[in-house]
Short mmCIF file of C-alpha atoms in Angstrom, two decimals:
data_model
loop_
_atom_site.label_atom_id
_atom_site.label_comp_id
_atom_site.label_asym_id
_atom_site.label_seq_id
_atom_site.Cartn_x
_atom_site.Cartn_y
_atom_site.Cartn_z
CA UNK M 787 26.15 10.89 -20.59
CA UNK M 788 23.38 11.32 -18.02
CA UNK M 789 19.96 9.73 -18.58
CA UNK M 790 17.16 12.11 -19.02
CA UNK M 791 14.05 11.85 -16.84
CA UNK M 792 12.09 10.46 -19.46
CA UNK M 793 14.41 7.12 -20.40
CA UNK M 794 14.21 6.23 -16.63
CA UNK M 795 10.27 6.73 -16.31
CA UNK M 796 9.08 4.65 -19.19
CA UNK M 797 4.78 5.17 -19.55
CA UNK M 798 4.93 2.69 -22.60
CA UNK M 799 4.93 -1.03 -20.78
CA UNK M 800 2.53 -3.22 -19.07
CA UNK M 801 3.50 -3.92 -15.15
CA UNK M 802 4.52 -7.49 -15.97
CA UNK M 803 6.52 -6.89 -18.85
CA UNK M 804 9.84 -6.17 -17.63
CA UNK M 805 9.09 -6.34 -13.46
CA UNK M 806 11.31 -8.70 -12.48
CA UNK M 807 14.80 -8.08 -14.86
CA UNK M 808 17.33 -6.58 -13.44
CA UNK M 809 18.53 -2.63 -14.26
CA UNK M 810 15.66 -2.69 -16.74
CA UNK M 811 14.41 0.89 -16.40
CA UNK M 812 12.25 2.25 -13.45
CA UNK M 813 8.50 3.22 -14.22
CA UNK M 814 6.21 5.52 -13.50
CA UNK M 815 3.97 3.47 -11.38
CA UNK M 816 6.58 1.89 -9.29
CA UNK M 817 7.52 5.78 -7.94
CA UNK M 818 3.48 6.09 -8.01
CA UNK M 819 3.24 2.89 -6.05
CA UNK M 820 6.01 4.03 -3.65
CA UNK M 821 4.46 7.55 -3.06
CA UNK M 822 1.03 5.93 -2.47
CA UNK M 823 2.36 3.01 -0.17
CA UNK M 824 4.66 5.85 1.77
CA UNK M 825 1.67 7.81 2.38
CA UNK M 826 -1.24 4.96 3.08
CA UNK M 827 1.85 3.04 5.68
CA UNK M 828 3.09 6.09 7.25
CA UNK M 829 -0.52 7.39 8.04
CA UNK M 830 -1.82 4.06 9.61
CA UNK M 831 1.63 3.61 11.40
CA UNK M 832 1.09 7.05 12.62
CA UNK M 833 -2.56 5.98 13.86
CA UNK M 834 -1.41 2.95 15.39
CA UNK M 835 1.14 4.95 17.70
CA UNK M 836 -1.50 7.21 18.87
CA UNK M 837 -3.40 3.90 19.83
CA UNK M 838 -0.34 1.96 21.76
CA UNK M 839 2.20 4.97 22.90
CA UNK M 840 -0.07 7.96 23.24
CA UNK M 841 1.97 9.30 20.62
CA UNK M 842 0.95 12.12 18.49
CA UNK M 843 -1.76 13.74 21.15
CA UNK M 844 -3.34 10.09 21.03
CA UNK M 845 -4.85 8.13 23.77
CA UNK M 846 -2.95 5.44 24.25
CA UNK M 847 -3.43 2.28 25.04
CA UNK M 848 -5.64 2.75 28.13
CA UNK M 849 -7.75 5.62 26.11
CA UNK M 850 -8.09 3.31 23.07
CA UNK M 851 -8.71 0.59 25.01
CA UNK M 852 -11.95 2.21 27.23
CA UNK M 853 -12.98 3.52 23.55
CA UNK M 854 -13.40 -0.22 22.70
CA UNK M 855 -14.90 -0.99 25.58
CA UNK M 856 -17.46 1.53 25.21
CA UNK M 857 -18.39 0.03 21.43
CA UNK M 858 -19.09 -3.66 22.78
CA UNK M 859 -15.57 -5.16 22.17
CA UNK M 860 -14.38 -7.48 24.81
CA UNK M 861 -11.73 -6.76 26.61
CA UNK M 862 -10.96 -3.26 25.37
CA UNK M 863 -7.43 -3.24 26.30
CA UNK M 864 -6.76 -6.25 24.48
CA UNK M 865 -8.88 -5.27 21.68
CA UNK M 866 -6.60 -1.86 21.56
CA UNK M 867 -2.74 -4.13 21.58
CA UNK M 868 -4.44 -5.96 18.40
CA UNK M 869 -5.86 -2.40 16.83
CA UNK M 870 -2.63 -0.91 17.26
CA UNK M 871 -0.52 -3.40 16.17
CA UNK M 872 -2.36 -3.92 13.42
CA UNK M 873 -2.49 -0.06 12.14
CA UNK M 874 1.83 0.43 13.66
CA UNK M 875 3.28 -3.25 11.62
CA UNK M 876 0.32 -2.97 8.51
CA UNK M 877 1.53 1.06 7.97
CA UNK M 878 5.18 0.09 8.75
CA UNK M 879 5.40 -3.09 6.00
CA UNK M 880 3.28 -0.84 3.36
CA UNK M 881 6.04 1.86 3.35
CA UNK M 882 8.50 0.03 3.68
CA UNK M 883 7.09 -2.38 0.80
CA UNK M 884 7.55 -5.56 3.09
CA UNK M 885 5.61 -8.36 2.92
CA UNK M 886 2.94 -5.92 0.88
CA UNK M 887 0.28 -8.52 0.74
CA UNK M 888 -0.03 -8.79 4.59
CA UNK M 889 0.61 -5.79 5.19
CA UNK M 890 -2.27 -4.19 3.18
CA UNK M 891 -4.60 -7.30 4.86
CA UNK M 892 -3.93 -5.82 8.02
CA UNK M 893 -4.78 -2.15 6.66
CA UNK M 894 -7.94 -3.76 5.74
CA UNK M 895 -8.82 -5.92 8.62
CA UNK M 896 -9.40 -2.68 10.41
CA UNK M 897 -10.79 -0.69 8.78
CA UNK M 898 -13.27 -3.24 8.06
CA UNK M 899 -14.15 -2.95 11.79
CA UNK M 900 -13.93 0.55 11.65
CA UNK M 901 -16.08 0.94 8.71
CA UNK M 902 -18.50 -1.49 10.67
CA UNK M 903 -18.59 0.95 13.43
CA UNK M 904 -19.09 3.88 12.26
CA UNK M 905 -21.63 2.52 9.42
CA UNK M 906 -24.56 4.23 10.17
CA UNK M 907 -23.81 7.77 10.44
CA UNK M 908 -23.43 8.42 6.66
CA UNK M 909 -20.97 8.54 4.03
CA UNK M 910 -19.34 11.96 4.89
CA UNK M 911 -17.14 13.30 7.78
CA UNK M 912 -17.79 13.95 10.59
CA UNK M 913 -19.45 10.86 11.39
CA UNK M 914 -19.78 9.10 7.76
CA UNK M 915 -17.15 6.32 6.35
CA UNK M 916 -15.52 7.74 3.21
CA UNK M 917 -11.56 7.76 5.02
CA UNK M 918 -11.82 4.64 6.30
CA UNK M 919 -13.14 3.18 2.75
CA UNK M 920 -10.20 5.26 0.89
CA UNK M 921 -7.59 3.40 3.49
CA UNK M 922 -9.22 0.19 3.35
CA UNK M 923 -9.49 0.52 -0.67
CA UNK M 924 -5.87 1.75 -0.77
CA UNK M 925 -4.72 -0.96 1.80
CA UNK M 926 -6.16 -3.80 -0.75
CA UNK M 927 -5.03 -2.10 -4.01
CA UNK M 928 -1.47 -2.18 -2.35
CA UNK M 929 -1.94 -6.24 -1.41
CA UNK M 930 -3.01 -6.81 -4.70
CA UNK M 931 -0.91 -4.86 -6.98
CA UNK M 932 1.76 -5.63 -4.95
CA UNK M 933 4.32 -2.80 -4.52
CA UNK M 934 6.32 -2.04 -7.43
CA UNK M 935 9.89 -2.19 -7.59
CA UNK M 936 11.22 0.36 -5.03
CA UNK M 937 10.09 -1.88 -2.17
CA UNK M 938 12.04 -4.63 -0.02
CA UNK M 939 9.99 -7.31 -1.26
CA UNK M 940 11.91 -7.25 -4.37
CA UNK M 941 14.83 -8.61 -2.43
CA UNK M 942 13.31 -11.20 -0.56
CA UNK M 943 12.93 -14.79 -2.47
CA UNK M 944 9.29 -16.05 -2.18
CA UNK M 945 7.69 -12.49 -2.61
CA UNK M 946 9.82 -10.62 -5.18
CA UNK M 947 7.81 -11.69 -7.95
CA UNK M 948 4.40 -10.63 -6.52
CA UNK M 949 1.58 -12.86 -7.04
CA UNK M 950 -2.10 -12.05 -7.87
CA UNK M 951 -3.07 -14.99 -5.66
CA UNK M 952 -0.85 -13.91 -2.69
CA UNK M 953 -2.91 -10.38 -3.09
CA UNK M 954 -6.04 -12.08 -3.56
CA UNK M 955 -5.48 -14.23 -0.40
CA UNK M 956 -4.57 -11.88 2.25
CA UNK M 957 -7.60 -9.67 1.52
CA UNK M 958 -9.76 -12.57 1.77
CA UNK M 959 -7.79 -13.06 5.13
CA UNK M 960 -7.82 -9.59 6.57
CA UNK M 961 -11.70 -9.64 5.75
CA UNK M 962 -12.07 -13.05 7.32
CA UNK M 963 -10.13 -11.55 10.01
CA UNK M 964 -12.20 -8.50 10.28
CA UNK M 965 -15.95 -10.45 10.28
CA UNK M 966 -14.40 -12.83 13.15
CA UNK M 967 -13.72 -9.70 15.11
CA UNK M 968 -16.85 -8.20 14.70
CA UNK M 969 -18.76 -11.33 15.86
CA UNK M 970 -17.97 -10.76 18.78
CA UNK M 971 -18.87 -7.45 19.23
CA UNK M 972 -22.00 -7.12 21.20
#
């Protein structure tokens, strides 16, 4: 006897309830967690290989890096690696559900600085904030819901029972992270 779609998508329990037992039945907001996590990490990913291989009509790292030049970061190139890096690994571990918390920091962290940048020209594209502020928002939901079940976290001791405080922290971080950044911006 096959199970039906609805005795394998159970709407009725909390998150916690039955999270960490294993075969207990898959939920609808670990496939909703998935889809938002494979979306959010493939789209920064994405971003991060214009930024470092030019990939994607991108720049880059020698385009990226003159672009951070040319808004007061020092040492553009430099400043590009750590952008990059940041957007490829943060978008990578978000899909892939690996060490979520960081992951979704990083997500954060710039677009913090990106956010920061682009501040005053409005909420709005073309110039105004509102897709960095989804990303950012979406990069911290992830790190503090952590990622459901269908994630590799679940199989790695130390993180497969995800942890408010281990959400809580590495958003704290990637905003640390972010401000020391943008202090020294001139």
């Amino acid at each position: 006897m096959s199970a039906s779609p609805s005795s394998t998508l159970d709407y009725s329990h909390s998150p916690t309830s039955d999270a960490d037992e294993q075969g207990a039945p898959l939920h609808a907001y670990d496939t909703g967690l998935l889809l938002l996590r494979m979306v959010l990490g493939l789209t920064m990913a994405a971003h991060g290989a214009q930024k470092l291989f030019g990939w994607f009509s991108g720049p880059g790292l020698d385009g990226t890096g003159k672009f951070f030049t040319s808004l007061g970061y020092p040492s553009g190139k430099t400043m590009a690696v750590v952008d990059g890096l940041s957007e490829l690994l943060g978008g990578l571990g978000l899909a892939l559900g690996l060490l979520t918390p960081l992951a979704g920091a990083a997500v954060v962290g710039v677009m913090v600085n990106a956010v920061a940048v682009k501040w005053g020209g409005g909420f709005f594209v073309p110039t105004g904030v509102e897709y960095e502020l989804t990303l950012a928002a979406g990069g911290a939901a992830l790190a503090l819901t952590g990622p459901g079940r269908l994630a590799v976290d679940r199989y790695l001791p130390g993180v497969r029972a995800h942890r408010a405080g281990y959400g809580i922290a590495s958003v704290a971080f990637g905003v640390l992270v972010a401000a020391v950044v943008l202090l020294v911006r001139h």
